[in-house]
Amino acid sequence: MLSLVYRSAWDVALEERPRPQIRGDHDVIVRIHATGVCGTDLGIISGKYHAKSSIILGHESAGEVIEIGPNVQNLQVGDRVVIDPTYYCGQCKMCRTGRQNHCLHKSTTETGVSSDGTFTDYYVTEDRFLYKLADHVSYEEATLTEPLSCMLTGINQIQLLPNFRTIILGAGPIGMLYSYALASKGVIGSIVDISEERLELARSIAPDQWDTYASFDAAVEGISPDDHQVDLIVDTTGAIGTQVLSNLAHGGYLMLVGLRDGVSSFNPKEVVDRSLKIIGSIDSLGTFATAHYMIERGLVPAKKLITHTYPLQSYQEAFRMLGCDLDDGTLKTASGAIKVVLQST
Ligand SMILES: [Zn+2]
Ligand SMILES: [Zn+2]
């Protein structure tokens, strides 16, 4: 099967790989139809995010069941499914204390990072990581389940109120999915992006009554003109760090979800004194079923968020659309796309 393989930074290529086999009683082979391109993939390719050499990339995916192990009860050959790629063992210290997204086996089991992913034709997983798709949900739409699930996990760490004054930094796929995850809890917030092109796209997709702004300061002024204080800031860009703390209201939350290296400093006294919460969140924890429900019930406009689809063979073009140029070895901020999906046909 043709697979998009990561060799080293800026060196990825399509390689022929053997089809995975059923090994365990609960194993299922999925014929992959669609996989979303994630910021993590671009981070890996550009050498900013560590991945194991020679693994197949890709983790936000959906496909059709083509083979099941002898003890698989709830799935049949032909079922259309979405894959929860966040493997966990259920037995390590992290798993047994409710932190399955930090399973101690992650360094060898993380789909598309330390274990073979889904930018290919076939993928093997266990039945417990598969969710059936309703007929009206396309494989492409279903690829948004995993990233949405991560956003819901992030939000679960906040004692959220619908009247939180909220700013999301970055109108990319993560920012847009965060807006819908928050909107599902009654929040009416604002989205900030420095790219006018991206803001234009965001405006046509954002949840009802949400505003868009070209800068953080403009957003603060717009939603909180009296005291310039907001209750929740979600930074999906990684560019802000803790410098926005002075705009957080007492007891406010700064949610950091951008994967970007950098050093940020803050005054611990301010955090204590004003009961501020600085929160990080990665991967999903117990929220996949809810994300699956939200996509199925149309609570997230999945079709609109997917602005581009390409066949797997055109991966270079797809990555270029997201600012990642494999020829030049450059990763820039791109603004012409929200979510890009690769199709294995
Ligand atoms: Zn992802
Ligand atoms: Zn574990």
CSV table of C-alpha atoms and ligand atoms in Angstrom, one decimal:
chain,number,residue,atom,x,y,z
A,1,MET,CA,0.0,0.0,0.0
A,2,LEU,CA,1.2,3.5,-0.9
A,3,SER,CA,2.1,5.4,2.3
A,4,LEU,CA,3.3,8.9,3.2
A,5,VAL,CA,6.4,8.2,5.2
A,6,TYR,CA,8.3,10.6,7.4
A,7,ARG,CA,12.1,9.9,7.2
A,8,SER,CA,13.6,13.0,8.7
A,9,ALA,CA,12.9,16.8,8.8
A,10,TRP,CA,11.8,17.9,5.3
A,11,ASP,CA,12.2,14.4,4.0
A,12,VAL,CA,8.8,12.7,3.4
A,13,ALA,CA,7.9,10.5,0.5
A,14,LEU,CA,5.4,8.0,-0.7
A,15,GLU,CA,6.6,4.5,-0.1
A,16,GLU,CA,5.2,1.1,-0.7
A,17,ARG,CA,4.5,-0.6,2.6
A,18,PRO,CA,3.0,-4.0,3.5
A,19,ARG,CA,-0.6,-4.1,4.5
A,20,PRO,CA,-1.1,-4.4,8.3
A,21,GLN,CA,-2.4,-7.8,9.6
A,22,ILE,CA,-4.9,-8.8,12.3
A,23,ARG,CA,-2.9,-9.9,15.3
A,24,GLY,CA,-5.1,-9.5,18.4
A,25,ASP,CA,-8.7,-10.9,18.9
A,26,HIS,CA,-10.1,-7.3,19.0
A,27,ASP,CA,-8.1,-6.0,16.0
A,28,VAL,CA,-9.9,-4.4,13.1
A,29,ILE,CA,-8.5,-3.4,9.7
A,30,VAL,CA,-9.8,-0.2,8.3
A,31,ARG,CA,-9.6,0.8,4.7
A,32,ILE,CA,-8.8,4.5,5.0
A,33,HIS,CA,-10.8,6.9,2.9
A,34,ALA,CA,-9.9,10.3,4.3
A,35,THR,CA,-7.3,11.9,6.7
A,36,GLY,CA,-7.2,15.5,7.8
A,37,VAL,CA,-3.9,17.3,7.6
A,38,CYS,CA,-3.1,18.5,11.1
A,39,GLY,CA,-0.7,21.2,12.4
A,40,THR,CA,1.1,18.3,14.1
A,41,ASP,CA,1.9,16.8,10.7
A,42,LEU,CA,3.4,20.1,9.5
A,43,GLY,CA,5.3,20.4,12.8
A,44,ILE,CA,6.8,16.9,12.3
A,45,ILE,CA,7.7,17.5,8.7
A,46,SER,CA,9.4,20.8,9.5
A,47,GLY,CA,11.4,19.2,12.3
A,48,LYS,CA,9.7,21.2,15.1
A,49,TYR,CA,7.8,18.2,16.6
A,50,HIS,CA,9.6,15.0,17.3
A,51,ALA,CA,8.4,11.9,15.5
A,52,LYS,CA,9.9,8.5,14.9
A,53,SER,CA,11.8,8.1,11.7
A,54,SER,CA,10.1,5.9,9.0
A,55,ILE,CA,6.6,6.0,10.4
A,56,ILE,CA,3.6,6.6,8.3
A,57,LEU,CA,2.1,10.1,9.1
A,58,GLY,CA,-1.6,11.0,9.6
A,59,HIS,CA,-4.0,10.5,12.5
A,60,GLU,CA,-7.4,12.3,11.8
A,61,SER,CA,-9.1,9.7,9.8
A,62,ALA,CA,-12.2,7.7,8.7
A,63,GLY,CA,-12.7,4.7,6.6
A,64,GLU,CA,-14.4,1.3,6.1
A,65,VAL,CA,-14.0,-1.9,8.1
A,66,ILE,CA,-12.7,-4.6,5.9
A,67,GLU,CA,-11.5,-7.3,8.3
A,68,ILE,CA,-12.3,-8.0,12.0
A,69,GLY,CA,-10.6,-10.2,14.6
A,70,PRO,CA,-12.4,-13.2,16.1
A,71,ASN,CA,-13.6,-11.3,19.3
A,72,VAL,CA,-15.0,-8.2,17.6
A,73,GLN,CA,-18.7,-8.0,18.5
A,74,ASN,CA,-19.9,-4.5,17.7
A,75,LEU,CA,-18.5,-4.0,14.2
A,76,GLN,CA,-19.0,-5.8,10.9
A,77,VAL,CA,-17.1,-5.8,7.6
A,78,GLY,CA,-18.5,-2.9,5.5
A,79,ASP,CA,-19.2,-0.6,8.5
A,80,ARG,CA,-18.1,3.0,8.0
A,81,VAL,CA,-16.1,4.2,11.0
A,82,VAL,CA,-14.1,7.1,12.4
A,83,ILE,CA,-10.9,6.3,14.2
A,84,ASP,CA,-9.9,7.5,17.6
A,85,PRO,CA,-6.1,7.6,17.1
A,86,THR,CA,-5.2,8.2,20.8
A,87,TYR,CA,-4.2,4.7,21.8
A,88,TYR,CA,-4.0,4.0,25.6
A,89,CYS,CA,-3.2,0.8,27.4
A,90,GLY,CA,-5.6,1.2,30.3
A,91,GLN,CA,-3.1,-0.3,32.8
A,92,CYS,CA,-0.2,2.2,33.3
A,93,LYS,CA,-0.1,4.8,36.1
A,94,MET,CA,-1.4,7.5,33.9
A,95,CYS,CA,-4.3,5.5,32.5
A,96,ARG,CA,-5.3,4.3,35.9
A,97,THR,CA,-5.5,7.8,37.2
A,98,GLY,CA,-7.7,9.2,34.5
A,99,ARG,CA,-5.0,10.6,32.2
A,100,GLN,CA,-5.2,8.2,29.3
A,101,ASN,CA,-4.1,11.0,26.9
A,102,HIS,CA,-0.7,10.7,28.7
A,103,CYS,CA,-0.5,6.9,28.6
A,104,LEU,CA,3.1,5.9,29.4
A,105,HIS,CA,3.2,3.9,26.2
A,106,LYS,CA,2.6,7.0,24.1
A,107,SER,CA,6.2,7.2,22.9
A,108,THR,CA,5.6,4.0,20.8
A,109,THR,CA,1.9,4.0,20.2
A,110,GLU,CA,1.0,7.5,19.1
A,111,THR,CA,-0.7,7.2,15.7
A,112,GLY,CA,1.2,9.1,12.9
A,113,VAL,CA,3.9,10.2,15.4
A,114,SER,CA,5.5,7.1,17.0
A,115,SER,CA,3.4,4.4,15.4
A,116,ASP,CA,2.2,4.0,11.8
A,117,GLY,CA,-0.6,6.5,10.9
A,118,THR,CA,-3.3,6.8,8.3
A,119,PHE,CA,-1.9,8.7,5.2
A,120,THR,CA,-2.1,5.3,3.5
A,121,ASP,CA,-4.7,2.7,2.5
A,122,TYR,CA,-5.0,0.4,5.5
A,123,TYR,CA,-4.7,0.8,9.2
A,124,VAL,CA,-5.0,-1.7,12.1
A,125,THR,CA,-6.5,-0.7,15.4
A,126,GLU,CA,-8.7,-2.3,18.1
A,127,ASP,CA,-12.5,-2.2,18.1
A,128,ARG,CA,-12.6,0.1,21.2
A,129,PHE,CA,-11.1,2.9,19.1
A,130,LEU,CA,-13.7,2.8,16.3
A,131,TYR,CA,-17.0,4.7,16.1
A,132,LYS,CA,-19.7,3.9,13.5
A,133,LEU,CA,-20.6,6.7,11.1
A,134,ALA,CA,-24.2,7.6,10.2
A,135,ASP,CA,-24.9,7.4,6.5
A,136,HIS,CA,-25.2,11.1,6.1
A,137,VAL,CA,-21.7,11.8,7.5
A,138,SER,CA,-19.0,11.8,4.9
A,139,TYR,CA,-15.6,10.3,5.6
A,140,GLU,CA,-14.1,13.8,5.1
A,141,GLU,CA,-16.5,15.4,7.6
A,142,ALA,CA,-15.7,12.6,10.1
A,143,THR,CA,-12.0,13.5,10.0
A,144,LEU,CA,-12.8,16.5,12.2
A,145,THR,CA,-14.0,14.3,15.0
A,146,GLU,CA,-10.5,13.8,16.5
A,147,PRO,CA,-9.4,17.5,16.5
A,148,LEU,CA,-12.9,18.5,17.9
A,149,SER,CA,-12.5,15.9,20.6
A,150,CYS,CA,-9.2,17.5,21.6
A,151,MET,CA,-10.9,20.9,21.9
A,152,LEU,CA,-13.7,19.4,24.1
A,153,THR,CA,-11.0,17.9,26.4
A,154,GLY,CA,-9.4,21.3,26.7
A,155,ILE,CA,-12.8,22.9,27.6
A,156,ASN,CA,-13.5,20.3,30.2
A,157,GLN,CA,-10.6,21.8,32.2
A,158,ILE,CA,-12.4,25.1,32.5
A,159,GLN,CA,-15.3,25.9,34.9
A,160,LEU,CA,-17.0,27.5,32.0
A,161,LEU,CA,-19.9,30.0,32.1
A,162,PRO,CA,-21.9,31.0,29.0
A,163,ASN,CA,-21.2,34.7,29.9
A,164,PHE,CA,-17.4,34.3,29.9
A,165,ARG,CA,-15.9,37.1,27.8
A,166,THR,CA,-13.9,35.0,25.4
A,167,ILE,CA,-11.2,35.5,22.8
A,168,ILE,CA,-9.7,32.8,20.5
A,169,LEU,CA,-6.4,33.7,18.9
A,170,GLY,CA,-6.0,32.1,15.5
A,171,ALA,CA,-8.8,31.4,12.9
A,172,GLY,CA,-7.2,28.1,11.7
A,173,PRO,CA,-9.0,24.8,12.1
A,174,ILE,CA,-8.2,24.6,15.9
A,175,GLY,CA,-9.5,28.1,16.5
A,176,MET,CA,-12.6,27.5,14.5
A,177,LEU,CA,-13.3,24.1,16.2
A,178,TYR,CA,-12.7,25.8,19.6
A,179,SER,CA,-15.3,28.4,18.7
A,180,TYR,CA,-17.9,25.7,18.0
A,181,ALA,CA,-17.0,23.6,21.1
A,182,LEU,CA,-17.4,26.8,23.2
A,183,ALA,CA,-20.6,27.8,21.4
A,184,SER,CA,-22.0,24.4,22.2
A,185,LYS,CA,-21.7,25.5,25.9
A,186,GLY,CA,-23.5,28.8,25.2
A,187,VAL,CA,-20.4,31.0,24.9
A,188,ILE,CA,-20.5,33.9,22.4
A,189,GLY,CA,-16.9,34.9,21.9
A,190,SER,CA,-14.5,36.6,19.4
A,191,ILE,CA,-11.9,35.2,17.0
A,192,VAL,CA,-8.7,37.0,16.3
A,193,ASP,CA,-6.4,36.5,13.2
A,194,ILE,CA,-3.9,38.8,11.7
A,195,SER,CA,-4.7,37.6,8.2
A,196,GLU,CA,-7.6,39.5,6.6
A,197,GLU,CA,-8.1,36.6,4.1
A,198,ARG,CA,-8.5,34.1,7.0
A,199,LEU,CA,-10.8,36.4,8.9
A,200,GLU,CA,-13.0,36.7,5.8
A,201,LEU,CA,-13.2,32.8,5.8
A,202,ALA,CA,-13.8,32.8,9.6
A,203,ARG,CA,-16.6,35.3,9.3
A,204,SER,CA,-18.5,33.1,6.9
A,205,ILE,CA,-18.0,30.0,9.1
A,206,ALA,CA,-18.0,31.3,12.8
A,207,PRO,CA,-20.8,30.4,15.2
A,208,ASP,CA,-23.9,32.6,15.4
A,209,GLN,CA,-23.2,36.0,17.0
A,210,TRP,CA,-19.5,35.5,17.2
A,211,ASP,CA,-17.3,38.5,16.2
A,212,THR,CA,-13.9,38.6,14.4
A,213,TYR,CA,-11.1,41.0,15.0
A,214,ALA,CA,-7.7,41.7,13.3
A,215,SER,CA,-5.8,42.1,16.6
A,216,PHE,CA,-6.0,41.0,20.2
A,217,ASP,CA,-6.1,44.6,21.4
A,218,ALA,CA,-9.0,45.3,19.1
A,219,ALA,CA,-10.9,42.3,20.4
A,220,VAL,CA,-10.3,43.3,24.0
A,221,GLU,CA,-11.5,46.8,23.3
A,222,GLY,CA,-14.5,45.4,21.4
A,223,ILE,CA,-15.8,43.0,24.0
A,224,SER,CA,-14.6,44.7,27.2
A,225,PRO,CA,-14.3,48.5,26.5
A,226,ASP,CA,-14.7,49.5,30.2
A,227,ASP,CA,-12.0,47.5,32.0
A,228,HIS,CA,-10.2,45.6,29.1
A,229,GLN,CA,-10.6,42.4,31.1
A,230,VAL,CA,-11.7,39.0,29.6
A,231,ASP,CA,-12.5,35.7,31.3
A,232,LEU,CA,-11.0,33.2,28.8
A,233,ILE,CA,-8.3,33.5,26.2
A,234,VAL,CA,-7.6,30.4,24.0
A,235,ASP,CA,-4.2,30.7,22.2
A,236,THR,CA,-4.0,28.4,19.2
A,237,THR,CA,-1.1,30.2,17.7
A,238,GLY,CA,1.6,29.6,20.3
A,239,ALA,CA,2.8,33.1,19.6
A,240,ILE,CA,1.2,34.8,22.5
A,241,GLY,CA,2.4,33.0,25.6
A,242,THR,CA,1.6,34.6,29.0
A,243,GLN,CA,2.0,38.2,27.8
A,244,VAL,CA,-1.8,38.6,27.8
A,245,LEU,CA,-2.2,37.9,31.5
A,246,SER,CA,-2.8,41.5,32.3
A,247,ASN,CA,-6.0,41.3,30.2
A,248,LEU,CA,-7.3,38.3,32.1
A,249,ALA,CA,-10.0,39.1,34.6
A,250,HIS,CA,-9.6,37.8,38.2
A,251,GLY,CA,-10.1,34.0,38.1
A,252,GLY,CA,-9.7,34.0,34.3
A,253,TYR,CA,-8.3,31.3,32.2
A,254,LEU,CA,-5.5,31.3,29.6
A,255,MET,CA,-5.7,28.1,27.5
A,256,LEU,CA,-2.5,27.3,25.6
A,257,VAL,CA,-2.9,24.8,22.7
A,258,GLY,CA,-0.4,26.1,20.1
A,259,LEU,CA,2.5,23.7,19.6
A,260,ARG,CA,5.3,26.1,19.3
A,261,ASP,CA,8.6,26.3,21.1
A,262,GLY,CA,9.3,29.4,23.0
A,263,VAL,CA,9.9,30.8,26.5
A,264,SER,CA,7.4,33.0,28.2
A,265,SER,CA,7.6,34.6,31.6
A,266,PHE,CA,5.0,35.6,34.1
A,267,ASN,CA,4.9,36.8,37.6
A,268,PRO,CA,3.7,33.9,39.9
A,269,LYS,CA,2.4,36.5,42.4
A,270,GLU,CA,0.0,37.9,39.9
A,271,VAL,CA,-1.3,34.4,39.1
A,272,VAL,CA,-1.8,33.6,42.8
A,273,ASP,CA,-3.1,37.0,43.8
A,274,ARG,CA,-5.7,37.1,41.0
A,275,SER,CA,-6.6,33.4,40.9
A,276,LEU,CA,-5.5,33.1,37.3
A,277,LYS,CA,-5.4,29.7,35.6
A,278,ILE,CA,-2.8,28.9,32.9
A,279,ILE,CA,-3.9,25.6,31.3
A,280,GLY,CA,-2.3,23.4,28.7
A,281,SER,CA,-4.2,20.6,26.9
A,282,ILE,CA,-3.1,17.9,24.5
A,283,ASP,CA,-5.0,15.1,22.8
A,284,SER,CA,-8.4,13.9,23.8
A,285,LEU,CA,-9.6,12.3,27.0
A,286,GLY,CA,-13.1,10.8,27.2
A,287,THR,CA,-14.5,13.3,24.7
A,288,PHE,CA,-14.4,11.3,21.4
A,289,ALA,CA,-18.0,10.1,21.7
A,290,THR,CA,-19.2,13.7,22.2
A,291,ALA,CA,-17.3,15.0,19.3
A,292,HIS,CA,-18.7,12.1,17.2
A,293,TYR,CA,-22.2,13.2,18.3
A,294,MET,CA,-21.6,16.8,17.5
A,295,ILE,CA,-20.4,16.0,13.9
A,296,GLU,CA,-23.3,13.6,13.4
A,297,ARG,CA,-25.9,16.1,14.6
A,298,GLY,CA,-24.4,18.9,12.5
A,299,LEU,CA,-23.5,21.0,15.6
A,300,VAL,CA,-20.2,21.8,13.8
A,301,PRO,CA,-20.3,22.9,10.2
A,302,ALA,CA,-17.8,20.2,9.1
A,303,LYS,CA,-18.4,20.7,5.4
A,304,LYS,CA,-17.6,24.4,5.5
A,305,LEU,CA,-14.5,24.0,7.7
A,306,ILE,CA,-13.0,21.6,5.1
A,307,THR,CA,-11.9,24.1,2.4
A,308,HIS,CA,-9.7,21.8,0.4
A,309,THR,CA,-9.4,18.1,-0.4
A,310,TYR,CA,-6.7,16.4,-2.4
A,311,PRO,CA,-5.8,12.8,-3.3
A,312,LEU,CA,-3.0,11.4,-1.1
A,313,GLN,CA,-0.7,11.5,-4.1
A,314,SER,CA,-1.0,15.3,-4.2
A,315,TYR,CA,0.2,15.7,-0.6
A,316,GLN,CA,2.9,18.2,-1.7
A,317,GLU,CA,0.2,20.5,-3.1
A,318,ALA,CA,-2.0,20.0,0.0
A,319,PHE,CA,0.9,20.9,2.4
A,320,ARG,CA,1.7,23.9,0.3
A,321,MET,CA,-1.8,25.1,0.7
A,322,LEU,CA,-1.1,25.2,4.4
A,323,GLY,CA,2.1,27.1,4.0
A,324,CYS,CA,4.4,24.0,4.2
A,325,ASP,CA,6.7,24.0,1.1
A,326,LEU,CA,8.6,20.7,0.8
A,327,ASP,CA,10.7,22.0,-2.1
A,328,ASP,CA,12.0,25.0,-0.3
A,329,GLY,CA,11.9,23.5,3.2
A,330,THR,CA,9.9,26.4,4.6
A,331,LEU,CA,6.9,26.6,6.9
A,332,LYS,CA,5.0,29.8,6.8
A,333,THR,CA,1.6,31.0,8.0
A,334,ALA,CA,-0.8,30.4,5.2
A,335,SER,CA,-4.3,31.9,5.1
A,336,GLY,CA,-6.1,30.5,2.1
A,337,ALA,CA,-7.3,27.3,3.8
A,338,ILE,CA,-9.0,26.2,7.0
A,339,LYS,CA,-9.0,22.4,7.0
A,340,VAL,CA,-7.3,20.3,4.3
A,341,VAL,CA,-8.1,16.6,3.9
A,342,LEU,CA,-6.2,13.9,1.9
A,343,GLN,CA,-8.3,11.2,0.3
A,344,SER,CA,-7.0,7.6,-0.1
A,345,THR,CA,-9.0,6.1,-2.9
B,1,ZN,ZN,-4.3,16.4,14.8
B,2,ZN,ZN,-1.5,3.6,29.6
